Amino acid sequence: MAKYFKITLSILMISAIIISCKKDSVVDEDGLLITFRQECFVSNFELLGADFVSVRSKTAVIDTVAQTIDVEVLFGTDLKNVYPQFTLATDCKLDPKVTGRTDLSNLASPKVYTVVSGNRKIRKDYKLNIKFQ
Amino acid sequence: MRNKNIQFSFLVIMMLASLVACKKEEYTIPDAVSQLTNDCIKRTIGPSIVSLPLEFAYAMAIPKSSGKLVSAQVEASIAGASGTYLEHRSFFTNSSGVDVPVLVGSPSLTVDKTTKMTYSIDTNAATLRYYYVIPEEARGQSVSFTFSVTSSDGKTASYKMGPYTVSRMSIKKNLAVSNGVNAFISIEDMAVYNAAAAAAIPGKIDLVYLFRAVPTTFTHALVSPAADAAYLPGVTLPAGLNRSTKLRKVFNLQDRNLANLQFGIYVDDVDLKNVDMVDMPNYAIGLRAEAGVWVETADKKYRAYIFVNSITAAGTAVISMLRYTL
C-alpha cells in the first residue's frame, strides 16, 4: 500500500515540476518585449521623400479618436517613393512594418496602419490621408 | 601528496612562462641609408576618372658620399594624356604646413609611356610630384607605373605602383544652365543646348532645366520632356522632344570632383551601377545648391549623377555631372 502511495506521490511531484517550469512568453514574434502597457496611439508622423528630406508642407494632424492621420505634402511630391515615419506610444509597434521605400500614391484608397499596444492586446487602425498642397 | 607536487610544478612552469613572455625586445636604431633608395605614395584618392590627373609623390635619396641624383623617370603601362608631367621642383612642407617648391632640374619630357626629368643641380635627395592625366584609352582598364631614379655612381632604384583600375565614368564640370535659354540637357553629349540646337537633336535631349518662383516649392527643376505638363509650366518644347528620363533626388551627396574639390565624398562606378531607379519619377523639382539627382536615360544606356554647384534667384544654375555607360 505504501508502495502505491509513493508512486502516486512521485507522479504528482513530477507533474507539478513540469507545470511550474512552463515559462510565460515575454517576447512577441518579432522578439520585442511584451509589457503591461495598454496605451495605443500615434504621437507623431513624418513623411520623407526619396532624398530623405521632409515632403510635408505643414505638421501632420493626428486624431487619436477618429484614428486618422491627415498630412499635406508639397507640390510635386513623388508619393510612389516615400518613407513614412511613425512615433508611437511606449512599447507599441506598427503593423505592417515600414521596411523601406513605400508607395502611398493611391490617394483614393488611403493606407491603413495598425498600432499594437505594449501588452499586444489592443490594436487600433489609423488611416493615413494624404493630400497635395 | 602526488597531486600537491603536480600543482606546484604547474605553478612554477606558469611563472617561468610569464617571465619569458614579459621579456622586452630592445629598440634598435634603423640602419642609415647606405645606397640609392626610393619610395612613392599615391596622393589622389577617390575614383580614377578619364581626363582627371592621378598625383604621386616620388621620393629618392642617396648618401652624399656615394654621389648625386642624375635623373628620375616614370613609365606608365598606358601612355598618359596631354598634361602628364613629372615635376622639376622638389617640395618640402614648411612649419606652416605649406608645400614649398625648390627647382631641381629642367622640365620633364614625355615620350610615349615614359616621362623623364634630368637634375640640373647637385642634390642627393628630392621628392618629385608626378601628374598622370588619365587618357581615354585607359577607360575601364588597369594602369600601373614604374618610378625609377639614376644616380651619378651608375646605380638605379625603382618602385612599382598600381595597378589602378580606371573608372568607366565620364565627368563634365561647371555647365551653365538658364531658364528658357540654355535649358536643354543631353546626358549622352554631357552638354547643354538652347532650343534651336535642341530641335536639331531631339533624340538626345534628356532633361529640361527650368525655374519657377511660384509655387515656392518648384524653384529650380530638372524635368524630362515627357513629364506631365504640370511640371513644365509655360514651357514650349522644341519639336520631337519626348524622352522620359528617370530622376531620383538626393541630398548631402557632394562628390568631391563635381564640387570642385570641396568635401570628401566620391561617387564611384558601383554607385551608378547599383542605384535603384525602379519606379522613379521623370521630374525633380525644388533643387537647391549642393543637391543632386541620379539620372537614368529613357533607353537605359546611361546613368548619371548631376550635382547642382550653384543657383541664382534669376533662374540660372551651374551643374556638373558624372556619366556611366550601362
Coordinates of C-alpha atoms in Angstrom, one line a residue:
Chain A
M1 CA 0.0 0.0 0.0
A2 CA 2.8 2.3 0.9
K3 CA 4.5 1.5 -2.4
Y4 CA 1.4 2.7 -4.4
F5 CA 1.3 5.8 -2.3
K6 CA 4.9 6.6 -3.1
I7 CA 4.4 6.1 -6.9
T8 CA 1.4 8.3 -6.9
L9 CA 3.2 11.0 -4.9
S10 CA 6.2 10.8 -7.3
I11 CA 3.9 11.2 -10.4
L12 CA 2.2 14.2 -8.8
M13 CA 5.5 15.8 -7.9
I14 CA 6.9 15.4 -11.4
S15 CA 3.7 16.8 -12.9
A16 CA 3.9 19.8 -10.5
I17 CA 7.5 20.4 -11.5
I18 CA 6.7 20.3 -15.3
I19 CA 3.8 22.7 -14.9
S20 CA 5.7 25.1 -12.7
C21 CA 8.6 25.1 -15.2
K22 CA 6.4 26.3 -18.1
K23 CA 7.6 29.8 -18.8
D24 CA 5.3 32.6 -19.9
S25 CA 6.5 34.1 -23.2
V26 CA 7.7 37.7 -22.6
V27 CA 8.6 38.5 -26.2
D28 CA 6.4 38.5 -29.3
E29 CA 7.0 37.0 -32.7
D30 CA 9.3 40.0 -33.6
G31 CA 11.5 39.4 -30.5
L32 CA 10.0 42.6 -28.9
L33 CA 9.3 42.7 -25.2
I34 CA 5.6 42.3 -24.3
T35 CA 4.8 44.7 -21.4
F36 CA 1.7 45.6 -19.3
R37 CA 1.2 48.9 -21.1
Q38 CA -2.2 49.4 -22.7
E39 CA -1.5 52.8 -24.4
C40 CA -2.1 52.5 -28.1
F41 CA -1.8 55.6 -30.3
V42 CA 0.4 57.5 -32.8
S43 CA 2.0 60.6 -31.3
N44 CA 3.9 62.0 -34.3
F45 CA 4.1 61.4 -38.0
E46 CA 6.7 62.4 -40.6
L47 CA 6.9 61.7 -44.3
L48 CA 10.3 61.8 -46.1
G49 CA 11.0 61.9 -49.8
A50 CA 13.5 59.7 -51.7
D51 CA 16.2 62.2 -50.7
F52 CA 15.3 61.7 -47.0
V53 CA 14.0 65.3 -46.8
S54 CA 10.6 66.0 -45.4
V55 CA 7.8 66.4 -48.0
R56 CA 5.2 67.7 -45.6
S57 CA 4.0 71.3 -46.2
K58 CA 2.7 71.5 -42.6
T59 CA 2.6 69.5 -39.5
A60 CA 0.5 66.3 -39.7
V61 CA -2.8 66.3 -37.9
I62 CA -3.3 63.1 -35.8
D63 CA -6.8 62.4 -34.5
T64 CA -6.4 59.6 -31.9
V65 CA -10.2 59.4 -31.5
A66 CA -11.1 59.1 -35.2
Q67 CA -7.8 57.3 -35.7
T68 CA -6.7 59.3 -38.7
I69 CA -3.5 61.0 -39.8
D70 CA -4.0 63.9 -42.2
V71 CA -0.9 65.1 -43.9
E72 CA -0.5 67.7 -46.7
V73 CA 2.5 67.2 -49.0
L74 CA 4.5 69.6 -51.2
F75 CA 3.6 70.1 -54.8
G76 CA 5.3 67.6 -57.0
T77 CA 6.0 65.0 -54.2
D78 CA 6.5 61.6 -55.7
L79 CA 4.3 59.5 -53.4
K80 CA 5.5 56.3 -55.0
N81 CA 8.8 56.7 -53.2
V82 CA 8.4 58.0 -49.7
Y83 CA 9.4 56.9 -46.2
P84 CA 6.6 57.3 -43.6
Q85 CA 7.9 57.6 -40.0
F86 CA 5.5 57.0 -37.1
T87 CA 6.2 57.9 -33.4
L88 CA 4.1 55.5 -31.2
A89 CA 3.2 55.3 -27.6
T90 CA 5.7 53.5 -25.4
D91 CA 6.2 49.8 -26.2
C92 CA 3.7 49.9 -29.2
K93 CA 4.6 48.5 -32.6
L94 CA 3.3 49.1 -36.1
D95 CA 1.6 46.6 -38.4
P96 CA 2.6 46.5 -41.3
K97 CA 6.1 47.4 -40.6
V98 CA 7.7 50.2 -42.6
T99 CA 10.8 48.5 -44.1
G100 CA 11.9 51.0 -46.8
R101 CA 10.5 53.0 -49.6
T102 CA 6.7 52.9 -49.6
D103 CA 4.2 53.6 -52.3
L104 CA 1.4 55.9 -51.0
S105 CA 0.4 57.1 -54.4
N106 CA -3.1 55.6 -54.3
L107 CA -4.9 58.6 -52.7
A108 CA -8.3 57.1 -53.4
S109 CA -7.6 54.2 -51.1
P110 CA -5.7 55.5 -48.1
K111 CA -3.3 53.1 -46.5
V112 CA -4.2 51.8 -43.0
Y113 CA -1.5 51.2 -40.4
T114 CA -2.4 49.3 -37.2
V115 CA -0.9 50.3 -33.9
V116 CA -0.5 47.4 -31.4
S117 CA -0.2 48.2 -27.7
G118 CA 2.7 47.1 -25.4
N119 CA 0.6 44.2 -24.0
R120 CA -0.2 43.2 -27.6
K121 CA -3.9 43.0 -26.7
I122 CA -5.1 46.3 -28.2
R123 CA -5.0 47.1 -31.9
K124 CA -6.0 50.4 -33.4
D125 CA -6.2 51.1 -37.1
Y126 CA -5.0 54.5 -38.3
K127 CA -6.0 55.7 -41.7
L128 CA -3.3 57.8 -43.5
N129 CA -5.0 60.5 -45.5
I130 CA -2.6 62.4 -47.9
K131 CA -3.4 65.4 -50.0
F132 CA -1.3 67.7 -52.1
Q133 CA -0.6 71.3 -51.3
Chain B
M1 CA 50.8 14.2 -1.9
R2 CA 51.3 13.4 -5.6
N3 CA 48.6 15.9 -6.6
K4 CA 50.3 18.6 -4.5
N5 CA 53.6 18.0 -6.3
I6 CA 51.9 18.3 -9.7
Q7 CA 50.1 21.5 -8.7
F8 CA 53.4 23.0 -7.5
S9 CA 55.3 22.1 -10.7
F10 CA 52.5 23.5 -12.8
L11 CA 52.7 26.8 -10.9
V12 CA 56.5 27.0 -11.4
I13 CA 56.1 26.4 -15.2
M14 CA 53.4 29.1 -15.4
M15 CA 55.6 31.6 -13.6
L16 CA 58.6 30.9 -15.9
A17 CA 56.4 31.2 -18.9
S18 CA 55.1 34.6 -17.7
L19 CA 58.7 35.8 -17.1
V20 CA 59.8 34.7 -20.6
A21 CA 56.7 36.3 -22.2
C22 CA 57.4 39.6 -20.5
K23 CA 60.9 39.9 -21.9
K24 CA 61.0 43.2 -23.8
E25 CA 62.8 43.5 -27.1
E26 CA 65.3 46.3 -27.2
Y27 CA 64.7 49.1 -29.8
T28 CA 67.4 49.2 -32.4
I29 CA 68.1 52.3 -34.5
P30 CA 67.5 51.5 -38.2
D31 CA 70.5 51.4 -40.4
A32 CA 71.2 54.7 -42.2
V33 CA 70.5 54.7 -46.0
S34 CA 73.7 53.3 -47.5
Q35 CA 72.7 53.2 -51.1
L36 CA 70.3 54.8 -53.6
T37 CA 66.8 54.5 -52.1
N38 CA 63.4 55.5 -53.3
D39 CA 59.7 55.5 -52.1
C40 CA 56.4 56.6 -53.5
I41 CA 52.9 57.4 -52.4
K42 CA 49.7 58.0 -54.4
R43 CA 48.2 61.3 -53.3
T44 CA 45.0 61.1 -55.3
I45 CA 42.1 59.4 -53.5
G46 CA 38.8 58.5 -55.0
P47 CA 38.0 57.0 -58.3
S48 CA 40.4 57.3 -61.3
I49 CA 38.4 59.2 -63.9
V50 CA 39.4 59.7 -67.5
S51 CA 40.7 63.3 -68.1
L52 CA 41.5 63.9 -64.4
P53 CA 45.0 63.6 -63.1
L54 CA 46.5 60.9 -60.7
E55 CA 49.0 62.5 -58.5
F56 CA 52.0 60.7 -56.9
A57 CA 54.9 61.9 -54.7
Y58 CA 58.1 60.1 -55.6
A59 CA 61.0 60.4 -53.0
M60 CA 64.5 59.5 -53.7
A61 CA 67.8 59.8 -51.9
I62 CA 71.5 58.7 -52.0
P63 CA 74.2 59.1 -49.3
K64 CA 76.3 62.2 -50.1
S65 CA 79.4 60.1 -50.1
S66 CA 78.0 57.9 -52.9
G67 CA 77.2 60.6 -55.4
K68 CA 74.2 62.7 -56.5
L69 CA 70.9 62.2 -58.3
V70 CA 71.1 62.4 -62.1
S71 CA 67.6 61.7 -63.4
A72 CA 64.2 60.4 -62.5
Q73 CA 61.6 58.8 -64.7
V74 CA 58.2 57.2 -64.7
E75 CA 56.9 54.6 -67.1
A76 CA 53.2 54.2 -67.3
S77 CA 51.6 51.0 -68.7
I78 CA 49.3 53.2 -70.8
A79 CA 50.6 56.5 -72.2
G80 CA 49.2 59.4 -70.3
A81 CA 47.1 62.1 -72.0
S82 CA 48.3 65.6 -72.7
G83 CA 49.3 67.3 -69.5
T84 CA 51.1 64.4 -68.0
Y85 CA 54.4 65.5 -66.4
L86 CA 56.9 64.9 -63.7
E87 CA 57.7 68.0 -61.6
H88 CA 61.1 69.5 -61.9
R89 CA 60.7 71.1 -58.5
S90 CA 61.1 69.2 -55.2
F91 CA 58.7 70.1 -52.5
F92 CA 59.1 70.2 -48.8
T93 CA 56.5 71.2 -46.2
N94 CA 57.4 74.1 -44.0
S95 CA 56.3 74.6 -40.4
S96 CA 53.1 76.3 -41.5
G97 CA 52.1 73.2 -43.5
V98 CA 52.7 74.9 -46.8
D99 CA 54.4 72.9 -49.6
V100 CA 57.4 74.9 -50.8
P101 CA 59.0 74.2 -54.2
V102 CA 62.7 74.1 -54.9
L103 CA 63.9 74.0 -58.5
V104 CA 66.0 70.9 -59.0
G105 CA 66.0 70.2 -62.8
S106 CA 64.7 71.0 -66.2
P107 CA 61.0 70.5 -67.1
S108 CA 60.2 66.8 -67.8
L109 CA 59.9 65.3 -71.2
T110 CA 57.3 62.7 -72.1
V111 CA 57.8 60.3 -74.9
D112 CA 55.1 57.7 -75.4
K113 CA 54.7 56.0 -72.0
T114 CA 57.8 57.4 -70.3
T115 CA 58.2 60.8 -68.6
K116 CA 61.8 61.8 -67.7
M117 CA 63.3 64.6 -65.7
T118 CA 67.0 65.4 -65.5
Y119 CA 68.5 67.0 -62.5
S120 CA 70.4 70.3 -63.1
I121 CA 71.6 70.9 -59.5
D122 CA 73.8 68.9 -57.3
T123 CA 71.4 67.2 -54.9
N124 CA 71.3 63.9 -53.1
A125 CA 67.6 63.9 -52.0
A126 CA 64.4 65.1 -53.6
T127 CA 60.6 64.4 -53.7
L128 CA 59.0 65.0 -57.1
R129 CA 55.3 65.0 -57.9
Y130 CA 54.1 63.1 -60.9
Y131 CA 50.8 64.0 -62.6
Y132 CA 49.4 61.4 -64.9
V133 CA 46.4 62.6 -66.9
I134 CA 44.2 59.5 -67.5
P135 CA 43.7 59.0 -71.2
E136 CA 40.6 57.8 -73.0
E137 CA 42.4 54.5 -73.9
A138 CA 42.6 53.6 -70.2
R139 CA 38.8 53.7 -69.5
G140 CA 37.8 50.5 -67.7
Q141 CA 41.4 49.3 -67.9
S142 CA 44.1 48.9 -65.2
V143 CA 47.1 51.2 -65.2
S144 CA 50.4 50.8 -63.3
F145 CA 53.6 52.8 -63.0
T146 CA 57.3 52.1 -62.6
F147 CA 59.1 55.0 -61.0
S148 CA 62.9 54.9 -61.2
V149 CA 65.9 57.1 -60.4
T150 CA 69.5 57.1 -61.5
S151 CA 72.5 58.3 -59.5
S152 CA 75.9 59.5 -60.5
D153 CA 77.5 56.3 -59.3
G154 CA 75.6 54.4 -62.1
K155 CA 73.1 52.8 -59.7
T156 CA 69.4 52.7 -60.4
A157 CA 66.5 52.2 -58.0
S158 CA 62.9 51.6 -59.0
Y159 CA 59.5 51.5 -57.3
K160 CA 56.3 49.9 -58.8
M161 CA 52.9 51.5 -58.1
G162 CA 49.5 50.0 -59.1
P163 CA 47.7 48.5 -60.8
Y164 CA 44.8 51.0 -60.5
T165 CA 41.5 50.4 -62.2
V166 CA 40.3 53.3 -64.2
S167 CA 36.6 54.2 -63.8
R168 CA 34.2 53.8 -66.6
M169 CA 32.6 57.1 -65.7
S170 CA 33.0 60.4 -67.6
I171 CA 33.0 63.7 -66.0
K172 CA 31.8 67.2 -67.1
K173 CA 32.1 70.1 -64.7
N174 CA 30.5 73.6 -64.5
L175 CA 27.8 73.5 -67.1
A176 CA 25.8 76.8 -67.0
V177 CA 22.1 76.4 -67.4
S178 CA 19.5 79.1 -67.6
N179 CA 15.7 79.2 -67.6
G180 CA 14.3 79.4 -71.2
V181 CA 17.7 79.8 -72.8
N182 CA 20.4 77.2 -72.3
A183 CA 17.9 74.8 -70.8
F184 CA 18.2 71.5 -72.7
I185 CA 20.5 68.9 -71.3
S186 CA 21.9 65.9 -73.1
I187 CA 23.3 63.1 -71.0
E188 CA 24.8 61.4 -74.0
D189 CA 26.7 64.5 -75.1
M190 CA 27.2 65.8 -71.5
A191 CA 26.2 69.2 -72.8
V192 CA 23.6 71.9 -72.6
Y193 CA 21.8 73.3 -75.6
N194 CA 19.5 76.2 -76.4
A195 CA 16.1 75.5 -78.1
A196 CA 17.3 75.8 -81.6
A197 CA 20.2 73.4 -81.1
A198 CA 18.0 71.0 -79.1
A199 CA 15.5 70.9 -82.0
A200 CA 18.2 69.6 -84.2
I201 CA 19.0 66.6 -81.9
P202 CA 15.6 65.9 -80.2
G203 CA 16.6 62.2 -79.6
K204 CA 19.5 63.3 -77.4
I205 CA 17.7 65.7 -75.1
D206 CA 17.0 64.0 -71.7
L207 CA 16.2 66.9 -69.4
V208 CA 14.9 70.5 -69.4
Y209 CA 16.1 72.9 -66.8
L210 CA 13.5 75.4 -65.6
F211 CA 13.0 77.9 -62.8
R212 CA 9.6 79.0 -61.4
A213 CA 9.4 81.2 -58.4
V214 CA 5.7 80.1 -57.9
P215 CA 4.9 77.7 -56.3
T216 CA 7.7 78.3 -53.9
T217 CA 8.5 74.7 -53.7
F218 CA 9.1 74.5 -57.5
T219 CA 12.1 76.8 -57.9
H220 CA 15.0 75.1 -59.8
A221 CA 14.0 71.9 -61.6
L222 CA 15.2 69.2 -63.9
V223 CA 12.3 67.8 -65.8
S224 CA 12.2 65.2 -68.6
P225 CA 10.5 66.3 -71.8
A226 CA 7.8 63.6 -71.4
A227 CA 6.8 64.6 -67.9
D228 CA 3.3 65.8 -67.0
A229 CA 2.6 69.3 -68.2
A230 CA 2.2 70.4 -64.6
Y231 CA 5.9 70.1 -64.2
L232 CA 6.7 72.0 -67.4
P233 CA 4.5 75.1 -66.8
G234 CA 4.7 77.6 -69.6
V235 CA 7.4 75.6 -71.5
T236 CA 7.1 75.1 -75.2
L237 CA 9.3 72.2 -76.1
P238 CA 11.0 72.1 -79.5
A239 CA 9.5 69.6 -81.9
G240 CA 10.4 66.0 -81.3
L241 CA 11.5 66.2 -77.6
N242 CA 9.7 63.3 -75.9
R243 CA 12.2 61.3 -73.8
S244 CA 11.1 60.2 -70.3
T245 CA 14.2 60.2 -68.1
K246 CA 14.0 58.8 -64.6
L247 CA 15.3 61.1 -61.8
R248 CA 15.9 60.4 -58.1
K249 CA 16.7 63.4 -55.9
V250 CA 19.5 63.1 -53.4
F251 CA 20.8 65.5 -50.8
N252 CA 24.1 65.7 -49.0
L253 CA 26.0 63.8 -51.7
Q254 CA 28.6 66.4 -52.6
D255 CA 31.0 64.5 -54.8
R256 CA 34.5 66.0 -54.4
N257 CA 35.3 66.0 -58.1
L258 CA 32.0 67.6 -59.1
A259 CA 32.1 70.1 -56.2
N260 CA 35.4 71.5 -57.3
L261 CA 37.5 69.7 -54.7
Q262 CA 35.3 70.5 -51.7
F263 CA 34.0 67.8 -49.3
G264 CA 35.3 64.3 -49.0
I265 CA 32.7 62.2 -50.7
Y266 CA 33.2 60.3 -54.0
V267 CA 30.6 58.9 -56.4
D268 CA 32.1 55.8 -58.0
D269 CA 31.1 53.3 -60.7
V270 CA 29.5 51.0 -58.3
D271 CA 27.1 53.7 -57.0
L272 CA 25.9 54.5 -60.5
K273 CA 25.7 50.8 -61.3
N274 CA 23.6 49.9 -58.2
V275 CA 21.4 52.9 -57.7
D276 CA 17.8 51.7 -57.6
M277 CA 15.9 53.7 -60.3
V278 CA 12.8 51.4 -60.4
D279 CA 9.6 53.4 -60.3
M280 CA 11.4 56.8 -60.1
P281 CA 9.6 59.9 -61.4
N282 CA 10.6 61.8 -64.5
Y283 CA 10.9 65.1 -62.8
A284 CA 12.9 66.6 -59.9
I285 CA 11.7 70.0 -58.6
G286 CA 12.8 72.1 -55.7
L287 CA 16.5 71.6 -56.3
R288 CA 18.9 73.5 -54.2
A289 CA 22.6 74.3 -54.3
E290 CA 24.6 71.2 -53.4
A291 CA 21.7 68.9 -54.0
G292 CA 21.9 66.3 -56.7
V293 CA 19.9 63.8 -58.8
W294 CA 20.5 60.4 -60.0
V295 CA 19.5 60.1 -63.7
E296 CA 18.7 57.1 -65.9
T297 CA 18.1 57.8 -69.6
A298 CA 14.9 56.5 -71.3
D299 CA 16.9 54.0 -73.4
K300 CA 18.7 52.8 -70.2
K301 CA 22.0 53.4 -72.0
Y302 CA 23.3 55.8 -69.4
R303 CA 23.1 56.6 -65.8
A304 CA 24.4 59.9 -64.4
Y305 CA 24.8 61.9 -61.2
I306 CA 24.0 65.6 -61.7
F307 CA 25.3 67.9 -58.9
V308 CA 24.0 71.4 -58.5
N309 CA 27.1 73.6 -57.9
S310 CA 25.2 76.9 -57.5
I311 CA 21.9 78.5 -58.2
T312 CA 20.7 82.1 -58.5
A313 CA 17.3 83.7 -57.9
A314 CA 17.3 84.9 -61.5
G315 CA 16.8 81.4 -62.8
T316 CA 20.3 80.2 -63.6
A317 CA 22.4 77.4 -62.2
V318 CA 25.7 75.7 -62.6
I319 CA 25.6 71.9 -62.7
S320 CA 28.2 69.2 -63.0
M321 CA 27.8 65.6 -64.0
L322 CA 29.3 62.1 -63.8
R323 CA 28.0 59.7 -66.5
Y324 CA 28.2 55.9 -66.5
T325 CA 27.5 53.8 -69.6
L326 CA 25.4 50.8 -68.7

